[in-house]
Amino acid sequence: MEKTFTYSIVIPAYNESERITASLDKVLAHIATQGWVAEVIVVNDGSTDNTADIVRSYMRQNPIVRLLENPGNKGKGYSVRHGMLEALGDILLLTDADLSSPIYEARKLFDAIEKGGADIAIGSRWIQRETQTLRQPFYRQVSGRVFNIMLRVVLRLKQKDTQCGFKAFTRQAALSVFPPQRIERWGFDPEILFLADKFKLKTAEIPVEWANDERTKIKLTDGFRMFWEMMRVRWYSITGQYDHLKPAEATILR
């Protein structure tokens, strides 16, 4: 019989050997402190360092830790989809491997779903800017704001911050937006939120504590890729490639 969990915590990872140990220690300690019935899924995106070996060492000591392997380096969007579709929890949390948003902030997203009736709760760095304990460099703040304006114009997304790597989904919402996801690298977040709007899912944007990590994997060229991926989502919409999609039925939930 398949084991069930209240929460699944999905962590995409690419060459995270410097950070994954501290992050897993914090996540597992918080799960124990809170008494959560939870699993932790690390999705290894073709790392060339010993990220996978580190996770396996945790698996030997803690059965709630799982490692999923991508078939090579496929991108963050692919990794998140892989983890979400393998997760067994009723509420599925995406968090970055650096824990830029501390794991204790997850309660805010869970409450938005469990008490506020949201289908998706996304962490936001921009609703209350004072929650940013360590901000990005100025040029990245500006580029992020410009990208957000373009998302509002091109995809008509209303969220102030689509790119924060801290999001929670009901199981039904995850099974609605991730199977049809086409964008597999950094620009997957806007597509997920676009599909959420299409399926009329309730999305809550929640201010969360967040600190920039200078070791971020995002490069300037990724910004250009994300712009192109945004236009791809718009093209898919214009040409009717999302029109046949339907949200997951509640009957498929555990």
mmCIF file with all atom_site columns, C-alpha atoms in Angstrom, residues 55 88 96 176 195 234:
data_model
loop_
_atom_site.group_PDB
_atom_site.id
_atom_site.type_symbol
_atom_site.label_atom_id
_atom_site.label_alt_id
_atom_site.label_comp_id
_atom_site.label_asym_id
_atom_site.label_entity_id
_atom_site.label_seq_id
_atom_site.pdbx_PDB_ins_code
_atom_site.Cartn_x
_atom_site.Cartn_y
_atom_site.Cartn_z
_atom_site.occupancy
_atom_site.B_iso_or_equiv
_atom_site.pdbx_formal_charge
_atom_site.auth_seq_id
_atom_site.auth_comp_id
_atom_site.auth_asym_id
_atom_site.auth_atom_id
_atom_site.pdbx_PDB_model_num
ATOM 1 C CA . VAL A 1 55  ? 21.279 12.778 -0.646  1.00 0.00 ? 55  VAL A CA 1
ATOM 2 C CA . LEU A 1 88  ? 2.727  11.594 -2.456  1.00 0.00 ? 88  LEU A CA 1
ATOM 3 C CA . ASP A 1 96  ? 15.011 26.098 -3.744  1.00 0.00 ? 96  ASP A CA 1
ATOM 4 C CA . SER A 1 176 ? -3.690 20.177 -13.196 1.00 0.00 ? 176 SER A CA 1
ATOM 5 C CA . LEU A 1 195 ? -2.266 27.518 -16.607 1.00 0.00 ? 195 LEU A CA 1
ATOM 6 C CA . ARG A 1 234 ? 1.901  33.398 -25.384 1.00 0.00 ? 234 ARG A CA 1
#
